[in-house]
XYZ file of C-alpha atoms in Angstrom:
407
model
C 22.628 -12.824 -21.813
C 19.679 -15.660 -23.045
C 17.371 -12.147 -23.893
C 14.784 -14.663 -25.273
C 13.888 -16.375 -22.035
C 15.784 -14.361 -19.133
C 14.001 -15.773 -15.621
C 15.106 -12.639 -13.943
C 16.859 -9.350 -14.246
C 20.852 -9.926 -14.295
C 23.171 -7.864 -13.425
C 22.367 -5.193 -16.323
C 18.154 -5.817 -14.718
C 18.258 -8.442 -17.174
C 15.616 -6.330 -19.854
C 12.030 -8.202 -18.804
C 12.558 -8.888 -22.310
C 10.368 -12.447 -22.335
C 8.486 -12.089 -25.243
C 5.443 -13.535 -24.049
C 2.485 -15.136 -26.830
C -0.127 -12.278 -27.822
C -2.977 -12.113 -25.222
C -5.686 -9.777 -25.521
C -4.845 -6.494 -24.057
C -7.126 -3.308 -21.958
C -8.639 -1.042 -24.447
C -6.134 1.656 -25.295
C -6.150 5.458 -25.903
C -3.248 7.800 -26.891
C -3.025 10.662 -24.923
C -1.477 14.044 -25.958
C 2.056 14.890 -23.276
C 3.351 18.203 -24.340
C 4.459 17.268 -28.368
C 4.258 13.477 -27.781
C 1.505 11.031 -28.025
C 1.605 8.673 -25.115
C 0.044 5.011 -25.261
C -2.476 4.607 -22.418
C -5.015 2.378 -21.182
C -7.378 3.090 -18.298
C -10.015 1.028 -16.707
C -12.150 0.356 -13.405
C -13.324 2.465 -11.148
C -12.514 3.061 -7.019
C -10.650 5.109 -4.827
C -7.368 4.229 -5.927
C -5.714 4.726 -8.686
C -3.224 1.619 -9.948
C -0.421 2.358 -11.720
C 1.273 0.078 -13.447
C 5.329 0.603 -14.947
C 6.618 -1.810 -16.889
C 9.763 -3.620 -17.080
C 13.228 -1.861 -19.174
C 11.924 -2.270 -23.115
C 8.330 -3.729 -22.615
C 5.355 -1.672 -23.156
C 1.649 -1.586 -21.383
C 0.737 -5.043 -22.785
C 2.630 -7.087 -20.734
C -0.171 -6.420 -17.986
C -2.782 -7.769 -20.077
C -3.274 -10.698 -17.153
C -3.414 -7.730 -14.737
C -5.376 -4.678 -15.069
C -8.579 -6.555 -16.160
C -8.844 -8.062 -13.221
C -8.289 -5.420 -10.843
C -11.208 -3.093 -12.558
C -13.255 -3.481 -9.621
C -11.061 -2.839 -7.168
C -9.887 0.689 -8.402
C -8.722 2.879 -11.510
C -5.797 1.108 -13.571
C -3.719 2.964 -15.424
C -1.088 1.144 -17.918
C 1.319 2.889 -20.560
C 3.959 2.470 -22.529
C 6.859 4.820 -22.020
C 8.150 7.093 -24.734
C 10.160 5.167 -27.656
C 7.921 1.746 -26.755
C 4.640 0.234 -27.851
C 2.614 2.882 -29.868
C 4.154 5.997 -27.455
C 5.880 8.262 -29.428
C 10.157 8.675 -29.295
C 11.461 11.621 -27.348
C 15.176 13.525 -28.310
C 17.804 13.778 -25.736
C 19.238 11.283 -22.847
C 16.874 8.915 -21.606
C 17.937 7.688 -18.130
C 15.481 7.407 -14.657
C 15.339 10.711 -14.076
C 13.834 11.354 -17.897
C 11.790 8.065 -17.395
C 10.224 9.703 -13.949
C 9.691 12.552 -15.267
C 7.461 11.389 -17.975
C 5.295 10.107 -15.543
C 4.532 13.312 -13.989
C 3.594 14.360 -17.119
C 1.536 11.407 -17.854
C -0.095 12.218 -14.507
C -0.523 15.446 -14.588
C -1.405 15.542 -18.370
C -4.098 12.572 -18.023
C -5.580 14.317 -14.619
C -4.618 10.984 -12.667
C -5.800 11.676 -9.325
C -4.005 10.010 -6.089
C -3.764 8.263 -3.664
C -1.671 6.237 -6.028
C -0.880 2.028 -5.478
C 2.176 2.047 -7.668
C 2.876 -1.385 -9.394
C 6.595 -1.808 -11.060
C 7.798 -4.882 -12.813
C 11.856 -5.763 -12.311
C 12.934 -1.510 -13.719
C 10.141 -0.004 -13.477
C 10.237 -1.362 -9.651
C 13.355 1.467 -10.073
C 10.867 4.436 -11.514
C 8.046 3.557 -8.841
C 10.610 4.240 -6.221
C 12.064 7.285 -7.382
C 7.902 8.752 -8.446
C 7.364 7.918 -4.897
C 10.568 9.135 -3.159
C 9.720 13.127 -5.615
C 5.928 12.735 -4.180
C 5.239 10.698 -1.235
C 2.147 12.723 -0.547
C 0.365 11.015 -3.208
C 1.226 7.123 -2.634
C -0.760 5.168 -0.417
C 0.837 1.483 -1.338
C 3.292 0.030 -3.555
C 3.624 -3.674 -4.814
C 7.052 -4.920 -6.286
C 6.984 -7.159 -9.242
C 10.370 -9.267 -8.594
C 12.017 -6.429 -8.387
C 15.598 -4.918 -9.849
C 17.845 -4.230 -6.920
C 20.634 -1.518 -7.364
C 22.906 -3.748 -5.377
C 22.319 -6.644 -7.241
C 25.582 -6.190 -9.360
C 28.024 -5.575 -6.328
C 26.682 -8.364 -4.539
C 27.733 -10.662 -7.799
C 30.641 -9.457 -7.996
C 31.431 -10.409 -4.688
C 31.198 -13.805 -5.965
C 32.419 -13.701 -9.422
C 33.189 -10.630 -11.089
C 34.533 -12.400 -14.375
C 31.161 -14.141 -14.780
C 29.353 -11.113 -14.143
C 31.544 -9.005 -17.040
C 30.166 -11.767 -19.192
C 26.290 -11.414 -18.327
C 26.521 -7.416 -19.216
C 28.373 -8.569 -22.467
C 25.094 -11.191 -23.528
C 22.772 -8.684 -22.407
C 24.186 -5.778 -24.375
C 24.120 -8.138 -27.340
C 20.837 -8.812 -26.995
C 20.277 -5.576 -26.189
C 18.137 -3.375 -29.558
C 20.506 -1.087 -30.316
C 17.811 1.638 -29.741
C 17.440 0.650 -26.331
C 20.885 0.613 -25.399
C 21.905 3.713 -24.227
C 18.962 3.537 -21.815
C 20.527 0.194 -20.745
C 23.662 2.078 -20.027
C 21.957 4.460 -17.727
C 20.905 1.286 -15.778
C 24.338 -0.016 -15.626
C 25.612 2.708 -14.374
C 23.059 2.612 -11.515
C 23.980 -1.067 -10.504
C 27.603 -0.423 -11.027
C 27.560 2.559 -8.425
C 24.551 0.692 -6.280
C 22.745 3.652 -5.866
C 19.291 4.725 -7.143
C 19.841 8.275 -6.680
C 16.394 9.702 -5.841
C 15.846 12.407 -3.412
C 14.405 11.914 -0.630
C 13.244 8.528 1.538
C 10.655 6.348 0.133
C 7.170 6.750 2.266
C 6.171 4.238 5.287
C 3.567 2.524 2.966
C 1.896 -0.903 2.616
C 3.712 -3.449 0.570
C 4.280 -6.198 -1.365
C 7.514 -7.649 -2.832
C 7.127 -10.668 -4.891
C 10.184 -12.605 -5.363
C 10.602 -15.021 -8.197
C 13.623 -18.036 -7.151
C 12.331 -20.433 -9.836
C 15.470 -22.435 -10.602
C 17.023 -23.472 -13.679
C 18.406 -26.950 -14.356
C 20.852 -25.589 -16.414
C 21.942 -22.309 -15.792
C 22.996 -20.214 -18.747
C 23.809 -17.019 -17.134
C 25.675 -16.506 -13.258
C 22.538 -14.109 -12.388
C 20.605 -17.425 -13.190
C 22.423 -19.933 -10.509
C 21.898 -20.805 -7.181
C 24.029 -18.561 -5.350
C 23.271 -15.616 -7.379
C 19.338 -16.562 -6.623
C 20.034 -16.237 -3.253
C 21.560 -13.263 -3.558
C 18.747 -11.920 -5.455
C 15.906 -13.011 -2.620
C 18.089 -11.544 0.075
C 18.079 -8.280 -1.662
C 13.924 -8.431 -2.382
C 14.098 -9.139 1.560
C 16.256 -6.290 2.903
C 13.814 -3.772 0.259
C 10.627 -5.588 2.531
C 12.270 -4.316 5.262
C 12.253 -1.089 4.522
C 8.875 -0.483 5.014
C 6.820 -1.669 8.495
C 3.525 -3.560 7.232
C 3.087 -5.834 4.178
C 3.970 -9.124 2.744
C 6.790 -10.805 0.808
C 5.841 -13.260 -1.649
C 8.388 -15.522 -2.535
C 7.579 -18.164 -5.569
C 9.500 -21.165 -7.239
C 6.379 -21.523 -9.982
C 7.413 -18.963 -12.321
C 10.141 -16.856 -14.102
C 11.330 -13.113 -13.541
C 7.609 -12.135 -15.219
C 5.358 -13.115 -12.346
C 2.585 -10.929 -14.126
C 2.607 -13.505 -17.286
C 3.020 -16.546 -15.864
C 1.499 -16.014 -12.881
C -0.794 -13.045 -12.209
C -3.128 -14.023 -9.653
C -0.313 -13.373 -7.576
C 0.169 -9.747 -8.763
C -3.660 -9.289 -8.572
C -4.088 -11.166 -4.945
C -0.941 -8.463 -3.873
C -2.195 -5.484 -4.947
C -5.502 -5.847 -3.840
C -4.196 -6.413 -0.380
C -2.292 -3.170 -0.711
C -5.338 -1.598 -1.397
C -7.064 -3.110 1.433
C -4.064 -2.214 3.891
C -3.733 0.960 2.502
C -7.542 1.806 2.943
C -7.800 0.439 6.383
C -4.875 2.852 7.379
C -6.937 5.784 5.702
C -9.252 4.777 8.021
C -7.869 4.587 10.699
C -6.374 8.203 10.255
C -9.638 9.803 9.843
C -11.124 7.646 12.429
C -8.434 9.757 15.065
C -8.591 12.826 13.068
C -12.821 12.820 13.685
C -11.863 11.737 17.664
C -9.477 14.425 17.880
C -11.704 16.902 16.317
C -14.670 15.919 18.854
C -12.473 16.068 21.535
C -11.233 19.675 20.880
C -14.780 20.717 20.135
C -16.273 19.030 23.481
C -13.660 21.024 25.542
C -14.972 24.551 24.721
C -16.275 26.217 27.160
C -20.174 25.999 26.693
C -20.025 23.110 24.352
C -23.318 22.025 23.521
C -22.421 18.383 23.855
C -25.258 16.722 21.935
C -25.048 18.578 18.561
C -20.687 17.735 18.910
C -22.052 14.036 18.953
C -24.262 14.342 16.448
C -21.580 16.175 14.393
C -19.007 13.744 15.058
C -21.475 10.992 12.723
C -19.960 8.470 15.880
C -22.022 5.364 15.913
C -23.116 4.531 19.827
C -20.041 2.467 20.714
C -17.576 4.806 19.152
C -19.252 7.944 21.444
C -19.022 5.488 24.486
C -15.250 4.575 23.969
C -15.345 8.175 23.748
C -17.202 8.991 27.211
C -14.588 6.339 29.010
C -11.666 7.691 27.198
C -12.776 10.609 29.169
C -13.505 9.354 32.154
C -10.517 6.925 32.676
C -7.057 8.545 31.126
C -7.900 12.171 30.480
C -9.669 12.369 34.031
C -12.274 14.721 32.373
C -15.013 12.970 34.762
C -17.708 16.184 34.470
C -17.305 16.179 30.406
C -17.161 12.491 30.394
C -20.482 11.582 32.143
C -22.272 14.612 29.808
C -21.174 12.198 27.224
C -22.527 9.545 28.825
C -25.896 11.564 29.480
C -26.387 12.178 25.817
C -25.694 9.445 24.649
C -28.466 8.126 26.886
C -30.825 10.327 25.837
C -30.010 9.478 21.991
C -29.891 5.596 22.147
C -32.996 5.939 24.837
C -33.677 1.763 24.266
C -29.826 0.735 24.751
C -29.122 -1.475 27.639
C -25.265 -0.322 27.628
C -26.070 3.282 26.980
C -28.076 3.579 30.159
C -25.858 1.127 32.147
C -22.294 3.166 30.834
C -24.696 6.644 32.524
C -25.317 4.734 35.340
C -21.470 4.057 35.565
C -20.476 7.710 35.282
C -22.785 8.929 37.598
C -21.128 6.219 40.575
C -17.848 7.685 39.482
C -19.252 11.250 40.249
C -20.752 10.158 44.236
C -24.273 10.076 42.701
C -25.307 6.738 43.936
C -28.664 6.958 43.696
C -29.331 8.689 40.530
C -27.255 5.622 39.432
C -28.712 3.162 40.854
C -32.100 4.084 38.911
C -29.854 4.065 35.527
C -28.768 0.724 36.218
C -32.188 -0.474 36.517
C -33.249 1.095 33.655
C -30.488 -0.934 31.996
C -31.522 -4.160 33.688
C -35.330 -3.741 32.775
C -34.096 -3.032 29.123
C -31.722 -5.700 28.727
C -34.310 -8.552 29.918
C -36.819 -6.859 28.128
C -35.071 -7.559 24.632
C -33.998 -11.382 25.839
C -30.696 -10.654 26.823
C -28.972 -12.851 29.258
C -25.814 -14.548 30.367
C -22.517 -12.028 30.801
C -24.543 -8.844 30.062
C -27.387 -9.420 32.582
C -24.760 -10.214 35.011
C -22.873 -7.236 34.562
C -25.899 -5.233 34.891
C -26.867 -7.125 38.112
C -22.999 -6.521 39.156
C -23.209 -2.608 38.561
C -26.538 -2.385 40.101
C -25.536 -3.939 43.797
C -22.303 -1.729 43.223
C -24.904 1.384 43.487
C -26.655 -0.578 46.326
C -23.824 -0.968 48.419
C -22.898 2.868 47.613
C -25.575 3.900 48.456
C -25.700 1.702 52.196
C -22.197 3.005 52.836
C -23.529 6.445 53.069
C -23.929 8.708 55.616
């Protein structure tokens, strides 16, 4: 395997081993894990904490292009796992499962608070998954850094077997002999194409990245056409996995998309973020509707102080008041709504008009028909014209011709 340069993980996930020139990297602190000290660098501030795994051998510097310029978009949180960088070596078998685990210590030891946007680079794109598939509760987005693919191997084989025996001979040569029983764990991931987490990863926002730069001389089968191919259909069957984000597919730049290329990294993940905050959003958004609605259906409900409770802007209280009105046929409660709101936005065209409109619903004609005037003396009053003054006009000869039609 050409360790040196490798564009992408091979069929052993190919070591992000590029040894990239020294850059200047986030301040770093060493941070006490049970008996081990544990390389870490934090920055930024926000409601999300970033953080960032590293690919098979490379420690928390090879996101020097990276965290520094996410700072203002949320907490960033690089290390270097246990045996690499300035993190102390640990005794016994050192696999995923004893790589995932030292990142519940990490987070747990360092206090790192979710919701978590987990970042992994070609193997740790392996320990993200399993972190997220032990706690899904915690992750609000993850963003995969052209990713290692358990299948990756099988699908090679598929083509080529011999060629791919070769690969896993190079990369094993290339391979630190410290590092290589870890490697071994790997292979034996890709050889069975499992992962072997519990549990299903969490319906999050995404981004895959996908590097498919091409060599114009291959030196390894993982780095030909066909096995390219094989590699971006993978990357494209782990985007479908999840139901919103965005596959990134580049030609510009090798398997380390972070080095040679990080505004793509930093443009993903703060679109995660974004995604992932609009979602939060939206949850509370129909957690604070829900709880109004529950609370306006009590008997007695003082329906102005629910309002005022709620902290529902005007509009949001009059989707509200037609939400009851139209599909949960609560006319009575709906046109309270409307009455309040009335009474709290006492200069708003629409809040008068949408009163108005409940009280036609109800048979009260006339008490509507003064609402709708109200609106209409409001609305020209503050220079409105056009649609709005029509509508007005419209709903007031609806009251008109209500009130005609009556015995």
């Amino acid at each position: 395997m050409h360790l040196a340069f490798p564009r992408r993980p091979g069929a052993a996930v190919l070591l992000c081993a590029l040894m990239a020139a020294a850059l200047p990297a986030p301040a770093q602190d060493q941070i006490k894990v049970g008996d081990y000290q544990v390389q870490m660098a934090t920055l930024g501030t926000g409601r999300y904490t970033v953080l960032l795994e590293a690919g098979f051998g490379r420690d928390l510097t090879v996101w020097r292009r990276v965290a520094p310029a996410l700072a203002d978009a949320a907490i960033v949180v690089a290390y270097s796992r246990a045996g690499l960088g300035r993190s102390d070596a640990r005794p016994g078998p050192v696999d995923l499962a004893a790589r995932t685990r030292e990142l519940e210590q990490l987070v747990a030891t360092a206090k790192l608070q979710p919701p978590f946007i987990l970042v992994g680079h070609s193997y740790g794109a392996f320990l993200i998954r399993s972190y997220a598939a032990r706690h899904p509760e915690q992750v609000a987005g993850m963003v995969f850094v052209d990713p290692s693919h358990e299948r990756f191997e099988l699908e090679l084989r598929k083509l080529d077997a011999s060629r791919v025996d070769s690969d896993n001979r190079a990369i094993e040569g290339f391979t630190p002999p410290a590092m290589r029983a870890e490697l071994r764990s790997v292979q034996a991931i890709l050889e069975r194409g499992e992962l072997g987490t519990p549990g299903r990863l969490p319906d999050v926002p995404v981004a895959v990245l996908t590097s498919v730069q091409q060599r114009e001389a291959p030196q390894l089968f993982l780095e030909t056409p066909a096995a390219v191919k094989v590699w971006r259909g993978l990357h494209d069957s782990l985007f479908r996995e999840f139901s919103s984000g965005s596959h990134v597919v580049t030609p510009d730049s090798g398997h380390n998309i972070h080095l040679e290329q990080p505004e793509l990294v930093v443009s993903a993940v703060r679109q995660v973020i974004a995604t992932a905050g609009a979602r939060e959003a939206k949850r509370k958004l129909a957690q604070a509707r829900a709880d109004l609605f529950q609370r306006l259906a009590e008997d007695g409900a003082d329906v102005g102080a629910a309002l005022a409770a709620s902290g529902f802007d005007e509009a949001e209280r009059n989707r509200i008041a037609y939400e009851l009105l139209g599909p949960r046929k609560q006319v009575q409660l709906a046109v309270r709504v409307m009455r309040a709101n009335a009474e709290r936005f006492a200069d708003s065209a629409n809040a008068q008009d949408s009163y108005g409109e409940g009280l036609l619903a109800t048979g009260q004609a006339g008490a509507a028909k003064a609402q709708f005037q109200k609106a209409l003396a409001l609305a020209e009053a503050q220079g409105k014209a056009g649609k709005a003054l029509a509508g007005y006009r419209g709903n007031l000869d609806k009251a008109e011709r209500a009130l005609a039609a009556s015995p």
